[in-house]
Amino acid sequence: ELTVTLQGRAPAEGTVRVYVFDQAGVLRGLDDPEVTEPVFTWYPATTDRYYVKVANTSQSPVTLRIESNPSKEVRERPLKEFASVRVQFATNRQAVVTEGAVKFGVEPSQMSYGYADVSIPRDHRMGELEAPSIWRLELRGDPAKHVLVLEAKRTAEAAFFKQITDRVSMSAKKEAFVFVHGFNVAFDDAVRRTGQMAYDLAFEGPAITFSWPSQASLAPLDYTKDQRNADVSSQALQDFLVRLKGTSPQLTVHLVAHSMGNRVVARALERLGADVRPPANPPLQEVAMMGPDIDAELFRQAAGKIAASAQHVTLYASSADLALKAAQKVAGYPRAGEGG
């Protein structure tokens, strides 16, 4: 038995969450946010060493008292210096085989599927994507300090969706989320960001990267290539979402897109929304469009069909997004993600 008692939390705040992870970084216990009692009790299925993570987003401090009765063997077992998060991936990037390892390049190709394990340091800060820094004389990645792709493997399409089905069936909420990255993002960086998001959200269902062939470069000509590749990737994303939704009638799918990734998403959702006929339910639950690098007027014209593709669609805009300001100068017209 493991008991966490919170002292100093006002029940109305509801801003303290308790998570329990095992040594592999797999989420094993999670408090109910609708329960206001200050005591969280969890019963592990097996004897092991676990660690407790408490997220306090309130303005007031909280005192914790954690009680357990581990055996001597568990107390003496060393705790790994990092957690590991499993990320599924679907990509229409061209596969590149180098020295026996499979990497993904910057040109469009047929769909590939697989999974990757991502390291999360124990002292990870929410929202951060820790990486080696030349200023700290870090020439190589260290999973105890950095968010890294530890291993990535391709799988057959049928095996990929079977893994999704199995993970959904073992989860309580029967949810999955898909992340679509933006401009200037390499494949590994997209996977790393997805793993970090899944960890910070304590998301228990499948976390999936849809990685389209960005050039991973800030050069103006590569920006133009990214625009083109984003456009040609929208059909692949649409087909993937339909296939994903069809894996289980219980599955709830959430979609998060950033920057130019919204260009991929918008066109896919526009077509999905056009196919929805009331009283049929939309195929997606929550769609978060983060700083979309899309022509604002074109987005307005498509907004109705995009909204019809999901229960809720939220657009996050910023008047201080320097990347979008640069995109407006290149394109000549305002972007949908610009605030002000």
mmCIF file of C-alpha atoms in Angstrom:
data_model
loop_
_atom_site.group_PDB
_atom_site.id
_atom_site.type_symbol
_atom_site.label_atom_id
_atom_site.label_comp_id
_atom_site.label_asym_id
_atom_site.label_seq_id
_atom_site.Cartn_x
_atom_site.Cartn_y
_atom_site.Cartn_z
ATOM 1 C CA GLU A 1 0.000 0.000 0.000
ATOM 2 C CA LEU A 2 1.202 3.507 -0.838
ATOM 3 C CA THR A 3 -0.505 6.563 0.631
ATOM 4 C CA VAL A 4 0.116 10.198 -0.306
ATOM 5 C CA THR A 5 -1.384 12.820 2.001
ATOM 6 C CA LEU A 6 -1.532 16.424 0.787
ATOM 7 C CA GLN A 7 -1.606 19.134 3.426
ATOM 8 C CA GLY A 8 -2.351 22.737 2.538
ATOM 9 C CA ARG A 9 -4.484 22.201 -0.572
ATOM 10 C CA ALA A 10 -7.835 23.937 -0.784
ATOM 11 C CA PRO A 11 -10.297 21.348 -2.215
ATOM 12 C CA ALA A 12 -11.759 23.901 -4.626
ATOM 13 C CA GLU A 13 -8.420 24.489 -6.310
ATOM 14 C CA GLY A 14 -8.134 21.048 -7.907
ATOM 15 C CA THR A 15 -4.623 21.917 -9.083
ATOM 16 C CA VAL A 16 -2.544 19.131 -7.531
ATOM 17 C CA ARG A 17 -2.153 15.821 -9.391
ATOM 18 C CA VAL A 18 -0.444 12.665 -8.133
ATOM 19 C CA TYR A 19 1.188 10.129 -10.469
ATOM 20 C CA VAL A 20 2.948 6.832 -9.685
ATOM 21 C CA PHE A 21 5.477 5.428 -12.164
ATOM 22 C CA ASP A 22 7.414 2.174 -12.119
ATOM 23 C CA GLN A 23 11.147 1.925 -12.807
ATOM 24 C CA ALA A 24 10.581 1.720 -16.573
ATOM 25 C CA GLY A 25 8.684 5.001 -16.447
ATOM 26 C CA VAL A 26 5.298 3.401 -17.128
ATOM 27 C CA LEU A 27 2.381 5.146 -15.441
ATOM 28 C CA ARG A 28 0.895 2.747 -12.871
ATOM 29 C CA GLY A 29 -1.256 4.962 -10.670
ATOM 30 C CA LEU A 30 -3.074 8.260 -11.091
ATOM 31 C CA ASP A 31 -5.347 10.211 -8.767
ATOM 32 C CA ASP A 32 -8.901 11.099 -9.722
ATOM 33 C CA PRO A 33 -9.041 14.886 -10.379
ATOM 34 C CA GLU A 34 -12.692 14.976 -9.351
ATOM 35 C CA VAL A 35 -11.967 13.633 -5.858
ATOM 36 C CA THR A 36 -11.256 16.502 -3.458
ATOM 37 C CA GLU A 37 -10.091 14.459 -0.456
ATOM 38 C CA PRO A 38 -6.422 15.190 0.347
ATOM 39 C CA VAL A 39 -5.463 11.490 0.601
ATOM 40 C CA PHE A 40 -4.476 9.323 -2.368
ATOM 41 C CA THR A 41 -4.042 5.588 -1.734
ATOM 42 C CA TRP A 42 -2.723 3.146 -4.308
ATOM 43 C CA TYR A 43 -2.258 -0.643 -4.190
ATOM 44 C CA PRO A 44 0.460 -1.974 -6.543
ATOM 45 C CA ALA A 45 -0.211 -5.198 -8.394
ATOM 46 C CA THR A 46 3.366 -6.401 -7.818
ATOM 47 C CA THR A 47 6.129 -5.693 -5.329
ATOM 48 C CA ASP A 48 8.559 -3.258 -6.939
ATOM 49 C CA ARG A 49 10.157 0.131 -6.472
ATOM 50 C CA TYR A 50 7.998 3.043 -7.634
ATOM 51 C CA TYR A 51 8.362 6.787 -7.652
ATOM 52 C CA VAL A 52 5.719 9.412 -7.017
ATOM 53 C CA LYS A 53 5.392 12.601 -9.059
ATOM 54 C CA VAL A 54 3.229 15.442 -7.786
ATOM 55 C CA ALA A 55 2.351 18.401 -10.030
ATOM 56 C CA ASN A 56 1.293 21.526 -8.157
ATOM 57 C CA THR A 57 0.100 24.360 -10.411
ATOM 58 C CA SER A 58 -1.573 26.356 -7.658
ATOM 59 C CA GLN A 59 -0.181 29.501 -6.056
ATOM 60 C CA SER A 60 -0.022 27.935 -2.596
ATOM 61 C CA PRO A 61 2.541 25.426 -1.285
ATOM 62 C CA VAL A 62 1.574 21.841 -0.544
ATOM 63 C CA THR A 63 3.171 19.578 2.041
ATOM 64 C CA LEU A 64 3.400 15.870 1.212
ATOM 65 C CA ARG A 65 3.528 12.830 3.438
ATOM 66 C CA ILE A 66 4.226 9.598 1.582
ATOM 67 C CA GLU A 67 3.861 6.323 3.463
ATOM 68 C CA SER A 68 4.702 2.813 2.307
ATOM 69 C CA ASN A 69 6.123 -0.407 3.734
ATOM 70 C CA PRO A 70 8.595 -1.780 1.165
ATOM 71 C CA SER A 71 10.609 -4.915 1.751
ATOM 72 C CA LYS A 72 14.387 -4.828 2.328
ATOM 73 C CA GLU A 73 14.966 -6.176 -1.196
ATOM 74 C CA VAL A 74 12.998 -3.301 -2.766
ATOM 75 C CA ARG A 75 14.762 -0.660 -0.660
ATOM 76 C CA GLU A 76 18.164 -1.871 -1.825
ATOM 77 C CA ARG A 77 17.300 -2.028 -5.542
ATOM 78 C CA PRO A 78 18.789 0.994 -7.409
ATOM 79 C CA LEU A 79 16.350 3.308 -9.175
ATOM 80 C CA LYS A 80 17.004 4.025 -12.855
ATOM 81 C CA GLU A 81 18.101 7.578 -13.584
ATOM 82 C CA PHE A 82 15.536 8.024 -16.341
ATOM 83 C CA ALA A 83 12.063 6.924 -17.350
ATOM 84 C CA SER A 84 11.224 5.396 -20.723
ATOM 85 C CA VAL A 85 8.143 6.315 -22.758
ATOM 86 C CA ARG A 86 6.939 4.196 -25.684
ATOM 87 C CA VAL A 87 5.914 6.264 -28.725
ATOM 88 C CA GLN A 88 4.259 4.763 -31.791
ATOM 89 C CA PHE A 89 5.074 6.406 -35.116
ATOM 90 C CA ALA A 90 3.484 6.643 -38.540
ATOM 91 C CA THR A 91 5.456 8.515 -41.182
ATOM 92 C CA ASN A 92 5.429 9.169 -44.909
ATOM 93 C CA ARG A 93 9.140 10.028 -44.867
ATOM 94 C CA GLN A 94 11.524 8.042 -47.007
ATOM 95 C CA ALA A 95 13.303 5.331 -44.994
ATOM 96 C CA VAL A 96 17.114 5.478 -45.074
ATOM 97 C CA VAL A 97 19.163 2.446 -43.987
ATOM 98 C CA THR A 98 22.599 3.337 -42.594
ATOM 99 C CA GLU A 99 24.864 0.779 -40.903
ATOM 100 C CA GLY A 100 21.940 -1.515 -40.292
ATOM 101 C CA ALA A 101 19.847 1.168 -38.552
ATOM 102 C CA VAL A 102 16.703 2.611 -40.114
ATOM 103 C CA LYS A 103 16.404 6.368 -40.171
ATOM 104 C CA PHE A 104 13.878 8.587 -41.907
ATOM 105 C CA GLY A 105 14.863 11.343 -44.300
ATOM 106 C CA VAL A 106 13.296 14.469 -45.784
ATOM 107 C CA GLU A 107 11.579 13.168 -48.945
ATOM 108 C CA PRO A 108 7.994 11.861 -49.204
ATOM 109 C CA SER A 109 7.485 8.127 -49.620
ATOM 110 C CA GLN A 110 5.107 5.324 -48.696
ATOM 111 C CA MET A 111 3.869 5.042 -45.126
ATOM 112 C CA SER A 112 6.081 3.353 -42.559
ATOM 113 C CA TYR A 113 5.046 2.299 -39.056
ATOM 114 C CA GLY A 114 6.836 1.414 -35.851
ATOM 115 C CA TYR A 115 7.647 2.403 -32.297
ATOM 116 C CA ALA A 116 10.381 4.219 -30.416
ATOM 117 C CA ASP A 117 11.404 4.377 -26.767
ATOM 118 C CA VAL A 118 12.167 7.870 -25.443
ATOM 119 C CA SER A 119 14.185 8.640 -22.308
ATOM 120 C CA ILE A 120 12.879 11.167 -19.782
ATOM 121 C CA PRO A 121 15.360 12.303 -17.081
ATOM 122 C CA ARG A 122 14.214 12.000 -13.472
ATOM 123 C CA ASP A 123 14.731 15.754 -12.983
ATOM 124 C CA HIS A 124 12.826 16.599 -16.164
ATOM 125 C CA ARG A 125 10.937 19.891 -16.118
ATOM 126 C CA MET A 126 7.427 19.924 -17.569
ATOM 127 C CA GLY A 127 7.322 21.366 -21.067
ATOM 128 C CA GLU A 128 11.081 21.154 -21.556
ATOM 129 C CA LEU A 129 12.809 19.046 -24.226
ATOM 130 C CA GLU A 130 16.190 18.583 -22.582
ATOM 131 C CA ALA A 131 19.025 18.138 -25.093
ATOM 132 C CA PRO A 132 22.842 18.186 -25.080
ATOM 133 C CA SER A 133 24.340 21.695 -25.097
ATOM 134 C CA ILE A 134 27.735 22.670 -26.449
ATOM 135 C CA TRP A 135 27.752 25.489 -23.866
ATOM 136 C CA ARG A 136 27.688 22.841 -21.132
ATOM 137 C CA LEU A 137 30.362 20.833 -22.992
ATOM 138 C CA GLU A 138 27.851 18.051 -23.634
ATOM 139 C CA LEU A 139 28.989 16.403 -26.848
ATOM 140 C CA ARG A 140 26.831 13.291 -26.502
ATOM 141 C CA GLY A 141 23.340 12.642 -25.251
ATOM 142 C CA ASP A 142 22.840 11.153 -21.798
ATOM 143 C CA PRO A 143 19.425 9.598 -21.037
ATOM 144 C CA ALA A 144 19.857 10.594 -17.374
ATOM 145 C CA LYS A 145 19.991 14.251 -18.478
ATOM 146 C CA HIS A 146 18.343 14.477 -21.897
ATOM 147 C CA VAL A 147 15.181 13.493 -23.768
ATOM 148 C CA LEU A 148 16.547 11.020 -26.336
ATOM 149 C CA VAL A 149 15.305 8.398 -28.768
ATOM 150 C CA LEU A 150 16.798 5.254 -27.241
ATOM 151 C CA GLU A 151 15.621 2.849 -29.928
ATOM 152 C CA ALA A 152 13.318 2.974 -32.938
ATOM 153 C CA LYS A 153 12.011 -0.050 -34.801
ATOM 154 C CA ARG A 154 9.812 -0.438 -37.857
ATOM 155 C CA THR A 155 6.893 -2.837 -37.758
ATOM 156 C CA ALA A 156 4.439 -4.113 -40.328
ATOM 157 C CA GLU A 157 1.223 -2.116 -40.684
ATOM 158 C CA ALA A 158 -0.930 -4.910 -39.241
ATOM 159 C CA ALA A 159 1.393 -5.330 -36.243
ATOM 160 C CA PHE A 160 1.382 -1.562 -35.626
ATOM 161 C CA PHE A 161 -2.396 -1.322 -35.411
ATOM 162 C CA LYS A 162 -2.523 -4.522 -33.343
ATOM 163 C CA GLN A 163 -0.194 -2.837 -30.818
ATOM 164 C CA ILE A 164 -2.476 0.208 -30.764
ATOM 165 C CA THR A 165 -5.527 -1.985 -30.169
ATOM 166 C CA ASP A 166 -3.795 -3.855 -27.338
ATOM 167 C CA ARG A 167 -2.652 -0.669 -25.585
ATOM 168 C CA VAL A 168 -6.097 0.892 -25.872
ATOM 169 C CA SER A 169 -7.766 -2.215 -24.458
ATOM 170 C CA MET A 170 -5.494 -2.084 -21.377
ATOM 171 C CA SER A 171 -6.110 1.622 -20.716
ATOM 172 C CA ALA A 172 -8.912 2.956 -18.566
ATOM 173 C CA LYS A 173 -10.093 5.822 -20.772
ATOM 174 C CA LYS A 174 -9.578 4.123 -24.170
ATOM 175 C CA GLU A 175 -7.799 7.183 -25.583
ATOM 176 C CA ALA A 176 -4.962 7.865 -28.006
ATOM 177 C CA PHE A 177 -3.387 11.120 -29.089
ATOM 178 C CA VAL A 178 -1.609 11.978 -32.344
ATOM 179 C CA PHE A 179 1.012 14.725 -32.574
ATOM 180 C CA VAL A 180 1.812 16.393 -35.917
ATOM 181 C CA HIS A 181 4.986 18.488 -35.805
ATOM 182 C CA GLY A 182 5.747 21.716 -37.632
ATOM 183 C CA PHE A 183 8.378 23.267 -39.903
ATOM 184 C CA ASN A 184 12.085 22.556 -39.401
ATOM 185 C CA VAL A 185 11.620 19.311 -37.431
ATOM 186 C CA ALA A 186 13.585 16.095 -37.946
ATOM 187 C CA PHE A 187 11.999 12.690 -37.362
ATOM 188 C CA ASP A 188 13.797 12.017 -34.067
ATOM 189 C CA ASP A 189 12.839 15.451 -32.717
ATOM 190 C CA ALA A 190 9.169 14.787 -33.500
ATOM 191 C CA VAL A 191 9.355 11.492 -31.605
ATOM 192 C CA ARG A 192 11.155 13.150 -28.675
ATOM 193 C CA ARG A 193 8.497 15.861 -28.406
ATOM 194 C CA THR A 194 5.705 13.271 -28.483
ATOM 195 C CA GLY A 195 7.353 11.295 -25.698
ATOM 196 C CA GLN A 196 7.814 14.429 -23.590
ATOM 197 C CA MET A 197 4.154 15.403 -24.062
ATOM 198 C CA ALA A 198 2.922 11.908 -23.167
ATOM 199 C CA TYR A 199 5.062 11.922 -20.020
ATOM 200 C CA ASP A 200 4.045 15.413 -18.900
ATOM 201 C CA LEU A 201 0.371 14.626 -19.471
ATOM 202 C CA ALA A 202 0.718 11.220 -17.745
ATOM 203 C CA PHE A 203 -1.140 9.929 -20.782
ATOM 204 C CA GLU A 204 -1.842 6.228 -20.356
ATOM 205 C CA GLY A 205 -3.031 5.423 -23.889
ATOM 206 C CA PRO A 206 -0.977 5.248 -27.103
ATOM 207 C CA ALA A 207 1.018 8.396 -27.920
ATOM 208 C CA ILE A 208 1.549 8.556 -31.682
ATOM 209 C CA THR A 209 3.777 10.712 -33.870
ATOM 210 C CA PHE A 210 2.641 11.412 -37.418
ATOM 211 C CA SER A 211 5.855 12.670 -38.992
ATOM 212 C CA TRP A 212 5.664 14.275 -42.426
ATOM 213 C CA PRO A 213 8.849 14.983 -44.453
ATOM 214 C CA SER A 214 10.042 18.322 -43.113
ATOM 215 C CA GLN A 215 13.500 19.352 -44.329
ATOM 216 C CA ALA A 216 14.615 20.132 -40.749
ATOM 217 C CA SER A 217 16.227 23.335 -42.000
ATOM 218 C CA LEU A 218 15.606 27.067 -41.593
ATOM 219 C CA ALA A 219 16.716 27.927 -45.138
ATOM 220 C CA PRO A 220 14.066 29.863 -47.155
ATOM 221 C CA LEU A 221 14.045 27.291 -49.970
ATOM 222 C CA ASP A 222 13.543 24.514 -47.431
ATOM 223 C CA TYR A 223 10.584 26.427 -45.987
ATOM 224 C CA THR A 224 9.024 26.298 -49.460
ATOM 225 C CA LYS A 225 9.750 22.559 -49.673
ATOM 226 C CA ASP A 226 8.141 22.046 -46.278
ATOM 227 C CA GLN A 227 4.997 23.836 -47.464
ATOM 228 C CA ARG A 228 4.775 21.539 -50.472
ATOM 229 C CA ASN A 229 5.442 18.380 -48.430
ATOM 230 C CA ALA A 230 2.880 19.427 -45.836
ATOM 231 C CA ASP A 231 0.280 19.734 -48.583
ATOM 232 C CA VAL A 232 1.067 16.342 -50.124
ATOM 233 C CA SER A 233 1.003 14.695 -46.663
ATOM 234 C CA SER A 234 -2.582 15.655 -45.803
ATOM 235 C CA GLN A 235 -4.088 12.675 -47.630
ATOM 236 C CA ALA A 236 -1.741 10.298 -45.806
ATOM 237 C CA LEU A 237 -2.799 11.795 -42.463
ATOM 238 C CA GLN A 238 -6.477 11.556 -43.348
ATOM 239 C CA ASP A 239 -6.131 7.892 -44.311
ATOM 240 C CA PHE A 240 -4.169 7.207 -41.124
ATOM 241 C CA LEU A 241 -6.775 8.842 -38.864
ATOM 242 C CA VAL A 242 -9.564 6.843 -40.499
ATOM 243 C CA ARG A 243 -7.584 3.624 -40.071
ATOM 244 C CA LEU A 244 -6.699 4.505 -36.459
ATOM 245 C CA LYS A 245 -10.283 5.309 -35.540
ATOM 246 C CA GLY A 246 -11.355 1.984 -37.021
ATOM 247 C CA THR A 247 -9.116 -0.076 -34.728
ATOM 248 C CA SER A 248 -11.671 -0.037 -31.909
ATOM 249 C CA PRO A 249 -15.227 1.269 -31.533
ATOM 250 C CA GLN A 250 -14.274 2.401 -28.006
ATOM 251 C CA LEU A 251 -11.254 4.467 -29.096
ATOM 252 C CA THR A 252 -11.261 8.224 -28.539
ATOM 253 C CA VAL A 253 -8.702 10.061 -30.697
ATOM 254 C CA HIS A 254 -7.188 13.448 -29.828
ATOM 255 C CA LEU A 255 -5.027 15.415 -32.258
ATOM 256 C CA VAL A 256 -2.360 18.040 -31.499
ATOM 257 C CA ALA A 257 -0.632 19.984 -34.291
ATOM 258 C CA HIS A 258 2.037 22.688 -34.209
ATOM 259 C CA SER A 259 2.937 25.443 -36.669
ATOM 260 C CA MET A 260 3.097 24.154 -40.261
ATOM 261 C CA GLY A 261 1.863 20.766 -39.089
ATOM 262 C CA ASN A 262 -1.541 22.447 -38.956
ATOM 263 C CA ARG A 263 -1.322 22.759 -42.734
ATOM 264 C CA VAL A 264 -1.243 18.957 -42.925
ATOM 265 C CA VAL A 265 -4.011 18.696 -40.340
ATOM 266 C CA ALA A 266 -6.320 21.392 -41.731
ATOM 267 C CA ARG A 267 -6.631 19.828 -45.163
ATOM 268 C CA ALA A 268 -7.124 16.348 -43.716
ATOM 269 C CA LEU A 269 -9.787 17.559 -41.274
ATOM 270 C CA GLU A 270 -11.514 19.638 -43.922
ATOM 271 C CA ARG A 271 -12.136 16.468 -45.932
ATOM 272 C CA LEU A 272 -13.056 14.440 -42.832
ATOM 273 C CA GLY A 273 -15.521 17.131 -41.753
ATOM 274 C CA ALA A 274 -17.115 17.249 -45.196
ATOM 275 C CA ASP A 275 -17.953 13.548 -44.851
ATOM 276 C CA VAL A 276 -19.715 13.917 -41.472
ATOM 277 C CA ARG A 277 -23.472 13.745 -41.788
ATOM 278 C CA PRO A 278 -25.517 14.468 -38.626
ATOM 279 C CA PRO A 279 -26.501 12.738 -36.425
ATOM 280 C CA ALA A 280 -23.236 10.818 -36.953
ATOM 281 C CA ASN A 281 -20.560 11.636 -34.397
ATOM 282 C CA PRO A 282 -17.370 13.320 -35.627
ATOM 283 C CA PRO A 283 -14.344 10.983 -35.828
ATOM 284 C CA LEU A 284 -12.128 12.987 -33.425
ATOM 285 C CA GLN A 285 -12.632 14.256 -29.878
ATOM 286 C CA GLU A 286 -10.208 17.115 -29.129
ATOM 287 C CA VAL A 287 -8.144 18.935 -31.759
ATOM 288 C CA ALA A 288 -5.552 21.473 -30.600
ATOM 289 C CA MET A 289 -4.119 23.685 -33.347
ATOM 290 C CA MET A 290 -1.033 25.369 -31.870
ATOM 291 C CA GLY A 291 0.113 28.520 -33.691
ATOM 292 C CA PRO A 292 -1.053 27.345 -37.132
ATOM 293 C CA ASP A 293 1.130 28.498 -40.005
ATOM 294 C CA ILE A 294 -1.812 28.649 -42.438
ATOM 295 C CA ASP A 295 -3.105 31.547 -44.488
ATOM 296 C CA ALA A 296 -5.700 33.173 -42.213
ATOM 297 C CA GLU A 297 -8.295 33.736 -44.951
ATOM 298 C CA LEU A 298 -8.003 30.197 -46.293
ATOM 299 C CA PHE A 299 -8.418 28.931 -42.736
ATOM 300 C CA ARG A 300 -11.609 30.994 -42.290
ATOM 301 C CA GLN A 301 -13.048 29.468 -45.446
ATOM 302 C CA ALA A 302 -12.321 25.924 -44.236
ATOM 303 C CA ALA A 303 -13.133 26.452 -40.546
ATOM 304 C CA GLY A 304 -16.681 25.073 -40.695
ATOM 305 C CA LYS A 305 -15.627 21.728 -42.166
ATOM 306 C CA ILE A 306 -12.615 21.524 -39.845
ATOM 307 C CA ALA A 307 -14.867 22.089 -36.823
ATOM 308 C CA ALA A 308 -17.222 19.331 -38.016
ATOM 309 C CA SER A 309 -14.424 16.755 -37.806
ATOM 310 C CA ALA A 310 -14.141 16.851 -33.984
ATOM 311 C CA GLN A 311 -16.153 17.408 -30.819
ATOM 312 C CA HIS A 312 -13.928 20.365 -29.919
ATOM 313 C CA VAL A 313 -11.379 22.316 -31.958
ATOM 314 C CA THR A 314 -9.185 24.889 -30.220
ATOM 315 C CA LEU A 315 -6.854 27.311 -32.013
ATOM 316 C CA TYR A 316 -4.016 28.719 -29.908
ATOM 317 C CA ALA A 317 -2.676 32.045 -31.223
ATOM 318 C CA SER A 318 0.121 34.362 -30.139
ATOM 319 C CA SER A 319 1.049 37.925 -31.014
ATOM 320 C CA ALA A 320 4.662 37.202 -29.997
ATOM 321 C CA ASP A 321 5.360 34.181 -32.223
ATOM 322 C CA LEU A 322 8.485 35.202 -34.143
ATOM 323 C CA ALA A 323 8.305 32.174 -36.444
ATOM 324 C CA LEU A 324 4.815 33.173 -37.580
ATOM 325 C CA LYS A 325 5.920 36.773 -38.102
ATOM 326 C CA ALA A 326 8.674 35.482 -40.387
ATOM 327 C CA ALA A 327 6.198 33.197 -42.162
ATOM 328 C CA GLN A 328 3.905 36.166 -42.835
ATOM 329 C CA LYS A 329 6.774 38.063 -44.453
ATOM 330 C CA VAL A 330 7.559 35.095 -46.707
ATOM 331 C CA ALA A 331 3.928 34.381 -47.605
ATOM 332 C CA GLY A 332 2.805 38.018 -47.742
ATOM 333 C CA TYR A 333 -0.423 37.425 -45.798
ATOM 334 C CA PRO A 334 -1.413 36.965 -42.111
ATOM 335 C CA ARG A 335 -1.260 33.485 -40.565
ATOM 336 C CA ALA A 336 -4.105 31.865 -38.657
ATOM 337 C CA GLY A 337 -1.929 31.483 -35.562
ATOM 338 C CA GLU A 338 -1.088 35.180 -35.234
ATOM 339 C CA GLY A 339 -2.792 36.932 -32.333
ATOM 340 C CA GLY A 340 -3.389 40.638 -31.865
#
